[in-house]
Short mmCIF file of C-alpha atoms and ligand atoms in Angstrom, two decimals:
data_model
loop_
_atom_site.label_atom_id
_atom_site.label_comp_id
_atom_site.label_asym_id
_atom_site.label_seq_id
_atom_site.Cartn_x
_atom_site.Cartn_y
_atom_site.Cartn_z
CA MET E 1389 -54.90 -57.27 -55.01
CA SER E 1390 -54.80 -58.96 -51.68
CA GLN E 1391 -55.88 -56.66 -48.86
CA LYS E 1392 -54.63 -56.49 -45.31
CA VAL E 1393 -56.92 -57.58 -42.38
CA ILE E 1394 -56.03 -55.36 -39.27
CA ILE E 1395 -55.83 -57.58 -36.13
CA LEU E 1396 -57.02 -55.91 -32.85
CA ASP E 1397 -56.41 -57.96 -29.76
CA THR E 1398 -58.69 -57.32 -26.77
CA THR E 1399 -57.05 -59.65 -24.28
CA LEU E 1400 -56.38 -56.82 -21.88
CA ARG E 1401 -59.88 -55.27 -22.11
CA ASP E 1402 -62.62 -58.02 -23.13
CA GLY E 1403 -60.39 -60.79 -22.01
CA GLU E 1404 -59.49 -59.28 -18.73
CA GLN E 1405 -63.16 -58.49 -17.85
CA SER E 1406 -63.67 -62.32 -17.73
CA LEU E 1407 -60.86 -63.44 -15.56
CA GLN E 1408 -61.43 -64.65 -12.16
CA ALA E 1409 -58.38 -62.61 -10.71
CA SER E 1410 -57.41 -59.47 -12.46
CA LEU E 1411 -53.98 -59.09 -13.96
CA THR E 1412 -51.41 -56.86 -12.20
CA VAL E 1413 -50.06 -53.91 -14.19
CA LYS E 1414 -46.76 -55.85 -14.76
CA GLU E 1415 -48.59 -58.81 -16.14
CA LYS E 1416 -50.61 -56.65 -18.46
CA LEU E 1417 -47.33 -55.10 -19.69
CA GLN E 1418 -45.89 -58.46 -20.18
CA ILE E 1419 -48.88 -59.53 -22.33
CA ALA E 1420 -48.78 -56.26 -24.32
CA VAL E 1421 -44.99 -56.91 -24.97
CA SER E 1422 -45.79 -60.33 -26.37
CA LEU E 1423 -48.72 -59.15 -28.46
CA GLU E 1424 -46.34 -56.42 -30.05
CA ARG E 1425 -43.83 -59.14 -30.69
CA LEU E 1426 -46.65 -61.41 -32.38
CA GLY E 1427 -47.18 -58.42 -34.82
CA VAL E 1428 -50.84 -57.49 -33.57
CA ASP E 1429 -51.70 -54.17 -35.23
CA ILE E 1430 -53.76 -52.73 -32.30
CA ILE E 1431 -53.84 -53.71 -28.63
CA GLU E 1432 -56.83 -52.73 -26.73
CA ALA E 1433 -55.13 -52.04 -23.55
CA GLY E 1434 -58.06 -51.39 -21.14
CA PHE E 1435 -61.08 -49.36 -20.04
CA PRO E 1436 -59.35 -46.62 -18.17
CA ILE E 1437 -62.41 -45.19 -16.38
CA SER E 1438 -63.22 -48.57 -14.91
CA SER E 1439 -60.43 -48.38 -12.28
CA PRO E 1440 -57.26 -46.53 -11.33
CA GLY E 1441 -55.28 -49.84 -11.93
CA ASP E 1442 -56.73 -50.02 -15.59
CA PHE E 1443 -55.88 -46.27 -16.23
CA LYS E 1444 -52.41 -46.97 -14.95
CA SER E 1445 -51.77 -49.98 -17.09
CA VAL E 1446 -52.99 -48.25 -20.13
CA GLN E 1447 -50.61 -45.47 -19.37
CA MET E 1448 -47.75 -47.76 -18.88
CA ILE E 1449 -48.58 -49.79 -21.97
CA SER E 1450 -48.81 -46.66 -23.91
CA GLU E 1451 -45.37 -45.54 -22.89
CA ARG E 1452 -43.83 -48.85 -23.55
CA ILE E 1453 -45.29 -50.22 -26.83
CA LYS E 1454 -44.21 -48.59 -29.94
CA ASN E 1455 -45.00 -51.05 -32.84
CA SER E 1456 -48.62 -51.56 -32.14
CA LYS E 1457 -51.34 -48.95 -31.89
CA ILE E 1458 -52.84 -48.65 -28.27
CA CYS E 1459 -56.56 -48.53 -28.00
CA SER E 1460 -58.69 -47.60 -25.02
CA LEU E 1461 -62.36 -48.34 -24.44
CA ALA E 1462 -64.92 -45.64 -23.44
CA ARG E 1463 -68.68 -45.39 -23.02
CA CYS E 1464 -70.28 -42.41 -24.85
CA ILE E 1465 -69.74 -40.42 -21.59
CA LYS E 1466 -67.48 -37.29 -21.37
CA LYS E 1467 -65.43 -38.58 -18.35
CA ASP E 1468 -64.87 -41.92 -19.98
CA ILE E 1469 -63.58 -40.37 -23.20
CA GLU E 1470 -61.32 -37.94 -21.31
CA ALA E 1471 -59.90 -40.70 -19.26
CA ALA E 1472 -59.28 -42.84 -22.38
CA GLY E 1473 -57.52 -39.88 -24.10
CA ILE E 1474 -55.48 -38.87 -21.13
CA SER E 1475 -54.20 -42.45 -20.44
CA MET E 1476 -52.83 -42.76 -23.91
CA ARG E 1477 -51.14 -39.26 -24.01
CA ASN E 1478 -47.77 -40.72 -24.43
CA ALA E 1479 -48.74 -43.42 -26.95
CA LYS E 1480 -46.90 -43.27 -30.31
CA SER E 1481 -50.22 -44.12 -31.84
CA ALA E 1482 -53.54 -44.19 -30.18
CA ARG E 1483 -57.15 -45.04 -30.83
CA ILE E 1484 -60.40 -44.16 -28.74
CA HIS E 1485 -62.92 -46.98 -28.88
CA LEU E 1486 -66.42 -45.71 -28.22
CA PHE E 1487 -69.39 -48.09 -27.81
CA LEU E 1488 -73.07 -47.82 -27.46
CA GLY E 1489 -75.97 -50.14 -27.70
CA THR E 1490 -77.88 -49.97 -30.72
CA SER E 1491 -80.35 -52.80 -30.62
CA ASP E 1492 -84.01 -52.00 -29.50
CA LEU E 1493 -83.42 -54.25 -26.59
CA HIS E 1494 -80.34 -52.40 -25.35
CA ILE E 1495 -81.72 -48.90 -26.12
CA LYS E 1496 -84.90 -49.47 -24.36
CA SER E 1497 -84.16 -51.84 -21.45
CA LYS E 1498 -80.53 -50.84 -20.81
CA LEU E 1499 -80.15 -47.29 -21.83
CA LYS E 1500 -83.78 -46.12 -21.48
CA LYS E 1501 -83.43 -43.95 -24.50
CA ASN E 1502 -84.81 -43.67 -28.12
CA PHE E 1503 -82.86 -44.37 -31.22
CA PHE E 1504 -82.50 -40.67 -32.16
CA GLU E 1505 -81.01 -39.83 -28.70
CA ILE E 1506 -78.56 -42.74 -29.27
CA ILE E 1507 -77.39 -41.26 -32.61
CA GLU E 1508 -76.93 -37.85 -30.96
CA MET E 1509 -74.89 -39.33 -28.02
CA ALA E 1510 -72.83 -41.11 -30.57
CA ILE E 1511 -72.05 -37.99 -32.69
CA HIS E 1512 -71.40 -35.81 -29.62
CA SER E 1513 -69.00 -38.51 -28.21
CA ILE E 1514 -66.99 -38.78 -31.36
CA LYS E 1515 -66.45 -34.96 -31.42
CA ILE E 1516 -64.95 -35.15 -27.85
CA ALA E 1517 -62.84 -38.13 -28.75
CA LEU E 1518 -61.54 -36.30 -31.87
CA LYS E 1519 -59.87 -33.64 -29.69
CA TYR E 1520 -57.48 -36.38 -28.28
CA THR E 1521 -56.77 -38.35 -31.45
CA ASP E 1522 -57.88 -38.60 -35.05
CA ASP E 1523 -58.49 -42.32 -34.84
CA VAL E 1524 -61.80 -42.94 -33.26
CA GLN E 1525 -63.47 -46.35 -33.48
CA PHE E 1526 -67.28 -46.56 -32.94
CA SER E 1527 -68.86 -49.87 -31.84
CA CYS E 1528 -72.55 -50.65 -32.40
CA GLU E 1529 -73.03 -52.81 -29.33
CA ASP E 1530 -75.36 -55.77 -29.92
CA ALA E 1531 -75.22 -55.00 -33.69
CA GLY E 1532 -75.96 -58.77 -34.18
CA ARG E 1533 -79.57 -57.98 -32.87
CA THR E 1534 -79.93 -54.50 -34.17
CA SER E 1535 -82.51 -53.92 -37.06
CA ILE E 1536 -80.60 -53.50 -40.34
CA ASP E 1537 -82.33 -50.13 -41.08
CA ASN E 1538 -81.12 -48.85 -37.77
CA LEU E 1539 -77.71 -50.22 -38.22
CA CYS E 1540 -77.28 -48.53 -41.53
CA ARG E 1541 -78.62 -45.30 -40.09
CA ILE E 1542 -76.20 -45.15 -37.15
CA VAL E 1543 -73.26 -46.38 -39.20
CA GLU E 1544 -73.75 -43.58 -41.74
CA SER E 1545 -74.05 -40.93 -38.97
CA VAL E 1546 -70.97 -41.91 -37.01
CA ILE E 1547 -68.81 -41.97 -40.24
CA LYS E 1548 -70.13 -38.62 -41.06
CA ALA E 1549 -69.13 -37.46 -37.49
CA GLY E 1550 -65.55 -38.68 -38.01
CA ALA E 1551 -65.38 -42.19 -36.89
CA THR E 1552 -62.69 -44.14 -39.02
CA THR E 1553 -63.34 -47.58 -37.93
CA ILE E 1554 -66.81 -49.04 -37.38
CA ASN E 1555 -66.96 -52.11 -35.27
CA ILE E 1556 -69.90 -54.60 -35.61
CA PRO E 1557 -70.12 -56.65 -32.62
CA ASP E 1558 -72.11 -59.83 -32.29
CA THR E 1559 -72.16 -59.02 -28.50
CA VAL E 1560 -74.08 -62.15 -27.47
CA GLY E 1561 -72.74 -64.48 -30.12
CA TYR E 1562 -76.27 -65.00 -31.54
CA THR E 1563 -75.73 -64.80 -35.25
CA ILE E 1564 -74.65 -67.54 -37.66
CA PRO E 1565 -72.01 -67.03 -40.32
CA SER E 1566 -74.57 -66.53 -43.20
CA GLN E 1567 -76.69 -64.03 -41.20
CA PHE E 1568 -73.60 -62.14 -40.09
CA LYS E 1569 -72.10 -62.08 -43.64
CA THR E 1570 -75.60 -60.55 -44.82
CA ILE E 1571 -75.43 -57.93 -42.17
CA ILE E 1572 -72.00 -56.72 -43.38
CA LYS E 1573 -72.95 -56.99 -47.10
CA ASN E 1574 -76.09 -54.78 -46.36
CA LEU E 1575 -73.76 -52.07 -44.85
CA PHE E 1576 -71.60 -52.23 -47.84
CA ASN E 1577 -74.60 -51.97 -50.12
CA ARG E 1578 -76.66 -49.43 -48.41
CA VAL E 1579 -74.41 -46.99 -46.44
CA PRO E 1580 -73.35 -44.32 -48.82
CA ASN E 1581 -70.16 -43.18 -47.14
CA ILE E 1582 -69.12 -46.77 -45.96
CA ASP E 1583 -65.92 -46.48 -48.03
CA ASN E 1584 -64.60 -43.71 -45.68
CA ALA E 1585 -64.24 -46.12 -42.71
CA ILE E 1586 -62.74 -49.59 -42.04
CA ILE E 1587 -65.42 -52.09 -41.04
CA SER E 1588 -64.59 -54.37 -38.13
CA ALA E 1589 -66.07 -57.55 -36.73
CA HIS E 1590 -66.05 -58.36 -32.96
CA CYS E 1591 -67.71 -61.85 -32.48
CA HIS E 1592 -68.50 -63.59 -29.39
CA ASP E 1593 -68.56 -67.43 -29.12
CA ASP E 1594 -71.69 -68.37 -27.33
CA LEU E 1595 -72.69 -70.72 -30.04
CA GLY E 1596 -69.12 -71.67 -30.93
CA LEU E 1597 -69.46 -69.69 -34.19
CA ALA E 1598 -67.17 -66.70 -33.52
CA ALA E 1599 -64.34 -67.65 -35.78
CA GLY E 1600 -66.85 -68.78 -38.53
CA ASN E 1601 -68.72 -65.48 -38.22
CA ALA E 1602 -65.44 -63.56 -38.35
CA ILE E 1603 -64.21 -65.36 -41.51
CA ALA E 1604 -67.74 -64.84 -43.22
CA SER E 1605 -67.48 -61.17 -42.31
CA ILE E 1606 -64.12 -60.96 -44.06
CA GLU E 1607 -65.71 -62.45 -47.30
CA ALA E 1608 -68.29 -59.61 -47.06
CA GLY E 1609 -65.56 -56.88 -46.86
CA VAL E 1610 -64.67 -56.63 -43.16
CA ARG E 1611 -61.04 -55.62 -42.87
CA GLN E 1612 -60.49 -55.50 -38.95
CA ILE E 1613 -61.03 -58.52 -36.77
CA GLU E 1614 -61.17 -58.27 -33.01
CA GLY E 1615 -60.50 -61.14 -30.61
CA THR E 1616 -58.12 -62.73 -28.24
CA ILE E 1617 -55.52 -65.38 -28.45
CA SER E 1618 -57.29 -68.70 -27.41
CA GLY E 1619 -60.64 -66.83 -27.30
CA ILE E 1620 -60.50 -65.75 -23.69
CA GLY E 1621 -63.34 -63.15 -23.12
CA GLU E 1622 -66.86 -62.63 -21.71
CA ARG E 1623 -68.93 -65.76 -21.15
CA ALA E 1624 -67.94 -68.25 -23.85
CA GLY E 1625 -65.28 -65.83 -25.00
CA ASN E 1626 -64.23 -63.84 -28.08
CA THR E 1627 -63.14 -64.85 -31.52
CA ALA E 1628 -60.02 -66.97 -31.06
CA LEU E 1629 -57.60 -64.93 -33.04
CA GLU E 1630 -55.18 -67.72 -33.86
CA GLU E 1631 -58.21 -69.48 -35.68
CA VAL E 1632 -58.85 -66.52 -37.84
CA ILE E 1633 -55.18 -65.68 -38.37
CA LEU E 1634 -54.32 -69.26 -39.45
CA THR E 1635 -57.38 -69.62 -41.68
CA ILE E 1636 -56.42 -66.41 -43.32
CA LYS E 1637 -52.94 -67.83 -43.97
CA LEU E 1638 -54.18 -71.12 -45.35
CA LYS E 1639 -56.89 -69.57 -47.50
CA GLU E 1640 -55.04 -66.50 -48.50
CA LYS E 1641 -55.84 -66.97 -52.17
CA LEU E 1642 -59.52 -67.82 -51.65
CA LEU E 1643 -60.18 -64.84 -49.21
CA ASN E 1644 -57.71 -62.57 -50.99
CA VAL E 1645 -56.46 -61.03 -47.61
CA PHE E 1646 -53.52 -61.29 -45.44
CA THR E 1647 -52.43 -60.24 -41.86
CA ASN E 1648 -49.04 -58.96 -40.61
CA ILE E 1649 -48.99 -61.42 -37.85
CA LYS E 1650 -45.66 -63.36 -37.21
CA HIS E 1651 -47.29 -66.81 -37.16
CA ASN E 1652 -44.39 -68.43 -35.59
CA GLU E 1653 -44.81 -66.46 -32.39
CA LEU E 1654 -48.49 -67.76 -32.04
CA TYR E 1655 -47.72 -70.77 -29.81
CA ARG E 1656 -45.38 -68.85 -27.50
CA THR E 1657 -47.73 -66.00 -27.04
CA SER E 1658 -50.77 -68.38 -26.35
CA GLN E 1659 -48.66 -70.12 -23.77
CA LEU E 1660 -47.77 -66.97 -22.01
CA ILE E 1661 -51.27 -65.52 -21.97
CA SER E 1662 -52.65 -68.76 -20.67
CA GLN E 1663 -50.16 -68.85 -17.90
CA LEU E 1664 -50.54 -65.29 -16.92
CA CYS E 1665 -54.36 -65.37 -17.07
CA ASN E 1666 -54.51 -68.63 -15.31
CA THR E 1667 -56.79 -69.96 -18.22
CA PRO E 1668 -55.49 -73.44 -19.19
CA ILE E 1669 -55.80 -74.26 -23.09
CA PRO E 1670 -57.96 -77.23 -23.55
CA ALA E 1671 -55.79 -80.14 -25.00
CA ASN E 1672 -58.09 -80.17 -28.12
CA LYS E 1673 -58.04 -76.48 -28.73
CA SER E 1674 -57.44 -75.93 -32.40
CA ILE E 1675 -54.04 -74.75 -33.38
CA ILE E 1676 -52.62 -74.12 -29.88
CA GLY E 1677 -53.93 -77.15 -27.88
CA SER E 1678 -51.33 -79.77 -26.82
CA ASN E 1679 -53.24 -82.30 -28.99
CA ALA E 1680 -53.69 -80.04 -32.03
CA PHE E 1681 -50.64 -81.84 -33.69
CA ALA E 1682 -50.69 -85.14 -31.99
CA HIS E 1683 -51.79 -88.12 -33.85
CA SER E 1684 -53.25 -91.08 -31.84
CA SER E 1685 -54.81 -93.60 -33.92
CA GLY E 1686 -52.86 -96.29 -35.69
CA ILE E 1687 -54.03 -95.31 -39.25
CA HIS E 1688 -53.30 -91.64 -38.75
CA GLN E 1689 -49.87 -92.42 -37.18
CA ASP E 1690 -48.90 -94.54 -40.04
CA GLY E 1691 -50.19 -92.00 -42.56
CA ILE E 1692 -48.36 -89.14 -40.95
CA LEU E 1693 -45.06 -91.13 -41.00
CA LYS E 1694 -45.44 -91.68 -44.67
CA ASN E 1695 -46.40 -88.21 -45.59
CA ARG E 1696 -47.40 -85.56 -42.99
CA ALA E 1697 -49.81 -83.98 -45.45
CA ASN E 1698 -52.01 -87.00 -45.09
CA TYR E 1699 -53.39 -85.89 -41.89
CA GLU E 1700 -51.85 -82.51 -41.20
CA ILE E 1701 -53.09 -79.16 -42.73
CA ILE E 1702 -50.65 -77.03 -40.78
CA ASP E 1703 -47.05 -77.65 -40.29
CA PRO E 1704 -46.59 -77.13 -36.45
CA LYS E 1705 -43.37 -75.15 -37.13
CA THR E 1706 -45.55 -72.42 -38.68
CA ILE E 1707 -46.86 -71.47 -35.25
CA GLY E 1708 -43.60 -72.07 -33.51
CA VAL E 1709 -44.24 -75.62 -32.24
CA LYS E 1710 -40.98 -77.53 -32.30
CA ALA E 1711 -41.91 -81.01 -33.37
CA VAL E 1712 -44.96 -83.32 -34.03
CA GLN E 1713 -45.93 -85.54 -31.25
CA LEU E 1714 -47.05 -89.04 -31.79
CA ASN E 1715 -48.75 -90.04 -28.53
CA LEU E 1716 -48.45 -93.79 -27.79
CA THR E 1717 -51.78 -95.06 -26.75
CA SER E 1718 -53.70 -98.31 -27.22
CA ARG E 1719 -54.86 -96.97 -30.61
CA SER E 1720 -51.35 -96.73 -31.96
CA GLY E 1721 -50.17 -99.03 -34.38
CA ARG E 1722 -46.85 -100.91 -35.00
CA ALA E 1723 -45.59 -97.99 -37.21
CA ALA E 1724 -45.68 -95.65 -34.44
CA VAL E 1725 -44.02 -97.92 -31.95
CA LYS E 1726 -41.19 -98.63 -34.42
CA HIS E 1727 -40.92 -94.84 -35.00
CA HIS E 1728 -40.33 -94.09 -31.37
CA MET E 1729 -37.86 -96.92 -31.05
CA ARG E 1730 -35.97 -95.49 -34.01
CA GLU E 1731 -36.14 -91.91 -32.55
CA MET E 1732 -34.54 -93.34 -29.42
CA GLY E 1733 -31.77 -94.73 -31.53
CA TYR E 1734 -32.76 -98.45 -31.71
CA GLN E 1735 -32.48 -100.32 -34.94
CA ASP E 1736 -35.14 -102.70 -36.06
CA ASP E 1737 -33.24 -105.92 -35.52
CA ASP E 1738 -32.34 -104.95 -31.93
CA TYR E 1739 -35.73 -106.09 -30.67
CA ASP E 1740 -38.71 -108.25 -31.59
CA LEU E 1741 -41.43 -105.75 -32.87
CA ASN E 1742 -44.30 -108.29 -32.80
CA GLN E 1743 -43.54 -109.19 -29.05
CA LEU E 1744 -43.02 -105.56 -28.22
CA TYR E 1745 -46.22 -104.54 -29.81
CA LEU E 1746 -48.24 -107.16 -27.92
CA ASN E 1747 -46.67 -106.13 -24.55
CA PHE E 1748 -47.12 -102.52 -25.44
CA LEU E 1749 -50.87 -102.83 -26.11
CA LYS E 1750 -51.34 -104.53 -22.66
CA LEU E 1751 -49.51 -101.70 -20.95
CA ALA E 1752 -51.37 -98.99 -23.09
CA ASP E 1753 -54.67 -100.56 -21.90
CA LYS E 1754 -53.58 -100.22 -18.26
CA LYS E 1755 -51.80 -96.90 -18.37
CA GLY E 1756 -53.42 -94.79 -21.22
CA GLN E 1757 -50.28 -93.13 -22.55
CA VAL E 1758 -47.18 -95.10 -22.87
CA PHE E 1759 -43.88 -93.13 -22.72
CA ASP E 1760 -40.59 -93.88 -24.31
CA TYR E 1761 -38.81 -95.31 -21.29
CA ASP E 1762 -41.87 -97.77 -20.94
CA LEU E 1763 -41.26 -98.95 -24.40
CA GLU E 1764 -37.54 -99.58 -23.81
CA ALA E 1765 -38.40 -101.57 -20.73
CA LEU E 1766 -40.92 -103.67 -22.70
CA ALA E 1767 -38.52 -104.23 -25.49
CA PHE E 1768 -35.53 -105.23 -23.37
CA ILE E 1769 -36.56 -106.67 -20.10
CA SER E 1770 -38.20 -110.00 -20.36
CA ASN E 1771 -38.16 -110.43 -16.51
CA GLN E 1772 -41.07 -108.64 -15.27
CA GLU E 1773 -39.75 -108.50 -11.67
CA ASP E 1774 -36.62 -106.68 -12.91
CA LYS E 1775 -38.86 -104.09 -14.54
CA ASN E 1776 -40.83 -103.57 -11.30
CA GLN E 1777 -37.84 -103.39 -9.14
CA GLU E 1778 -37.41 -100.03 -7.72
CA HIS E 1779 -33.79 -98.93 -7.19
CA PHE E 1780 -34.71 -95.78 -5.23
CA GLN E 1781 -36.97 -96.36 -2.17
CA LEU E 1782 -38.12 -93.85 0.43
CA LYS E 1783 -37.23 -94.82 3.94
CA TYR E 1784 -37.87 -91.61 5.68
CA PHE E 1785 -38.40 -87.82 5.11
CA SER E 1786 -39.09 -84.67 7.14
CA ILE E 1787 -39.60 -81.22 6.28
CA HIS E 1788 -39.56 -77.94 8.13
CA SER E 1789 -40.87 -74.82 6.68
CA ASP E 1790 -41.54 -71.46 8.26
CA SER E 1791 -42.58 -67.75 7.63
CA THR E 1792 -39.05 -66.58 7.12
CA GLY E 1793 -39.16 -68.54 3.83
CA VAL E 1794 -36.48 -71.10 4.88
CA SER E 1795 -37.33 -74.83 4.27
CA THR E 1796 -35.24 -77.72 5.54
CA ALA E 1797 -35.73 -81.10 4.06
CA SER E 1798 -34.23 -84.42 5.28
CA VAL E 1799 -34.54 -87.67 3.42
CA LYS E 1800 -33.33 -91.19 3.64
CA LEU E 1801 -33.28 -93.47 0.62
CA LEU E 1802 -32.53 -97.05 0.12
CA CYS E 1803 -30.52 -97.15 -3.18
CA GLY E 1804 -30.08 -100.73 -4.19
CA ASP E 1805 -28.61 -102.10 -0.96
CA LYS E 1806 -27.19 -98.87 0.41
CA ILE E 1807 -29.01 -96.24 2.62
CA LEU E 1808 -28.15 -92.70 1.85
CA ASN E 1809 -29.18 -89.61 3.63
CA GLU E 1810 -29.25 -85.95 2.65
CA ILE E 1811 -30.21 -82.77 4.37
CA ILE E 1812 -30.84 -79.48 2.28
CA THR E 1813 -31.97 -75.99 3.45
CA THR E 1814 -33.24 -73.53 0.70
CA ARG E 1815 -35.29 -70.38 0.56
CA ASN E 1816 -37.33 -71.68 -2.35
CA GLY E 1817 -40.05 -73.59 -0.61
CA PRO E 1818 -40.38 -77.22 0.59
CA VAL E 1819 -40.75 -79.03 -2.62
CA ASN E 1820 -37.60 -77.42 -3.97
CA SER E 1821 -35.57 -78.30 -0.92
CA ILE E 1822 -36.66 -81.95 -0.89
CA TYR E 1823 -36.25 -82.20 -4.64
CA GLN E 1824 -32.59 -80.94 -4.13
CA ALA E 1825 -31.98 -83.52 -1.52
CA LEU E 1826 -33.44 -86.39 -3.66
CA ASN E 1827 -31.29 -85.23 -6.65
CA ASN E 1828 -28.07 -85.02 -4.65
CA ILE E 1829 -28.67 -88.55 -3.64
CA ALA E 1830 -29.42 -89.82 -7.09
CA GLY E 1831 -26.77 -87.71 -8.77
CA LEU E 1832 -28.47 -87.45 -12.03
CA PRO E 1833 -28.35 -84.27 -14.18
CA ILE E 1834 -32.04 -83.64 -14.42
CA VAL E 1835 -34.14 -80.59 -15.00
CA LEU E 1836 -37.69 -80.27 -13.74
CA GLU E 1837 -39.84 -78.99 -16.57
CA LYS E 1838 -43.27 -79.26 -15.19
CA PHE E 1839 -44.81 -79.69 -11.77
CA HIS E 1840 -48.54 -80.01 -11.52
CA LEU E 1841 -50.63 -80.60 -8.36
CA VAL E 1842 -54.21 -81.61 -8.26
CA GLY E 1843 -56.69 -82.71 -5.60
CA LYS E 1844 -58.22 -86.21 -6.14
CA GLY E 1845 -61.46 -86.84 -4.19
CA GLU E 1846 -63.21 -84.73 -1.70
CA GLY E 1847 -63.11 -83.44 1.80
CA ARG E 1848 -60.75 -85.28 4.38
CA ASP E 1849 -60.32 -88.30 1.90
CA ALA E 1850 -58.77 -86.16 -0.72
CA LEU E 1851 -55.41 -87.10 -2.05
CA GLY E 1852 -52.93 -84.80 -3.65
CA GLN E 1853 -51.60 -86.10 -7.06
CA VAL E 1854 -48.32 -84.62 -8.37
CA ASP E 1855 -47.44 -84.97 -12.07
CA ILE E 1856 -43.98 -84.00 -13.01
CA VAL E 1857 -41.92 -84.02 -16.19
CA VAL E 1858 -38.28 -84.04 -16.14
CA LYS E 1859 -35.70 -83.62 -18.74
CA TYR E 1860 -32.66 -86.04 -18.68
CA ASN E 1861 -30.15 -86.32 -21.46
CA ASN E 1862 -32.45 -84.74 -24.01
CA ARG E 1863 -35.36 -87.08 -23.08
CA LYS E 1864 -38.40 -86.40 -21.12
CA PHE E 1865 -39.49 -88.71 -18.23
CA HIS E 1866 -42.96 -88.43 -16.53
CA GLY E 1867 -43.66 -89.27 -12.98
CA ILE E 1868 -46.77 -89.42 -10.84
CA GLY E 1869 -47.12 -89.54 -7.04
CA LEU E 1870 -50.29 -89.77 -4.95
CA ALA E 1871 -50.58 -89.28 -1.16
CA THR E 1872 -52.64 -87.45 1.38
CA ASP E 1873 -49.54 -85.33 2.12
CA ILE E 1874 -48.56 -83.36 -0.87
CA ILE E 1875 -44.96 -83.41 0.05
CA GLU E 1876 -45.09 -87.11 0.04
CA SER E 1877 -46.83 -87.04 -3.41
CA SER E 1878 -44.05 -84.71 -4.59
CA ILE E 1879 -41.44 -87.21 -3.36
CA LYS E 1880 -43.15 -90.14 -4.87
CA ALA E 1881 -43.45 -88.45 -8.28
CA MET E 1882 -39.68 -87.64 -8.24
CA LEU E 1883 -38.87 -91.14 -7.17
CA ASN E 1884 -40.93 -92.63 -9.95
CA VAL E 1885 -39.03 -90.49 -12.48
CA LEU E 1886 -35.57 -91.38 -10.98
CA ASN E 1887 -36.54 -95.03 -11.00
CA ASN E 1888 -37.41 -94.78 -14.57
CA ILE E 1889 -34.27 -93.10 -15.58
CA TRP E 1890 -32.29 -95.57 -13.60
CA LEU E 1891 -34.02 -98.54 -15.29
CA SER E 1892 -33.57 -96.94 -18.78
CA ASN E 1893 -29.79 -96.47 -17.97
CA LYS E 1894 -29.68 -100.17 -16.91
CA ILE E 1895 -31.34 -101.33 -20.16
CA LYS E 1896 -28.98 -99.29 -22.22
CA SER E 1897 -25.87 -100.92 -20.56
CA LYS E 1898 -27.54 -104.31 -21.17
CA ILE E 1899 -28.03 -103.63 -24.80
CA LYS E 1900 -24.48 -102.43 -25.10
CA ASN E 1901 -23.26 -105.75 -23.60
CA ILE E 1902 -25.37 -107.72 -25.96
CA LYS E 1903 -24.05 -105.71 -29.02
CA ASN E 1904 -20.40 -106.13 -27.81
CA LYS E 1905 -20.90 -109.85 -27.57
CA LYS E 1906 -22.41 -110.10 -31.05
O1 KIV N 518 -68.93 -57.44 -27.23
C1 KIV N 518 -69.01 -56.29 -27.36
O2 KIV N 518 -70.03 -55.63 -27.88
C2 KIV N 518 -67.93 -55.33 -26.84
C3 KIV N 518 -68.01 -53.97 -27.20
C4 KIV N 518 -67.41 -53.01 -26.14
C5 KIV N 518 -67.18 -53.75 -28.51
O3 KIV N 518 -67.06 -55.86 -26.26
ZN1 ZN N 519 -67.00 -58.01 -26.60
#
């Protein structure tokens, strides 16, 4: 019968340890709520002895979260264990997580003890922890580099002392899947009371093998996996939980296990955590990266359009991603271009595909990624000057912003052959007031979805590049602006978008006229 793998998320403990700026209590609570919604079994909420802030956040999370168990970390030291126990007093269900180095290296050079003292410390600490909860987890820190004889000895002792979950961390991400699997198999074969506890794996990703090690450990009998969404954690990070969770889902029959995770919450949770932790998800990150479901090469795009299974093992909807993206680049084929045109509502005989494809390739070589409105312009505007013409042109701007939070923006635009002015005062910052002024002049119902500012170059010569994405009539428009003044870059990016929308509307009316004449 298929068995459950318990998912323990340690974003708020191991993940938080690695962040450049620590999370506020409110942010931690927000992450905990999203992990609960995702269906995580256990949330490791923090290390309460480490700071008053950590204690407080574990306390608040314990009060708020009811559908996931709350876990707190403690060294094998009385005051740590007491802090962990007290911080979770109001939790519906609580676990104390004790850890102690078990490798010779940690015992001698870090803890300055011998192995028998380590066993005694572990047993004593478990007894203290059991006064607060009957759910005690013991982690053999650096288990990946602990001799198997010692590992078997300590695991047997801590189970006897009352620990109900035994975690086997590859603390420094040093093992490879076959090695890690052998360690777990040895524990199952050699520890007589092993069936009285759940065996857990906590793998670090120093060699990029964390998820592979975690899956190998499941094959050997592990039934709890620890990690973080997107793998945030010490150094190279922890096991990326979404990788293990989706592997289990796709290989459920082979592995004969399941999780209780709500898969369609994975994407949303990953976005929230990445935002709050200020840790961008790399575009090519498996499962949750922006490219994970995007197909760029012509052969792949053609294959996907014929049958998604040709190049897709996961339906993006499974993790809550709305639609498949086919990025248009110089590697895209005719099929992808045609598909985009159809998605925009054009029929095949509305334009000349061969001509469009040739022009598309030229533009893609220059621009990298080609957007839908570029395609439209290529398909329906033969006059290059017409395409390059900018309807909205900046004539003047000024901005005043002060410490009271009030910003006043003034802009003058040349719109076709008319000069239009607007002055706006807001309390939402200079970019917001200047954007409101521009939008009032353009009069287009747009929604700003993304605003991204990066510095280009160094020192006094650096430029600010603003990238924005705007939604207009259910379509997305992208604009870029580059200038030494970041307000000017912001204006240029918005004008870029407004001109693209204007051009796209002009093209549509041209096509309507042609069709009416036919
Ligand atoms: O990596 C590690 O060993 C840990 C323990 C505290 C479980 O994070
Ligand atoms: Zn760790």
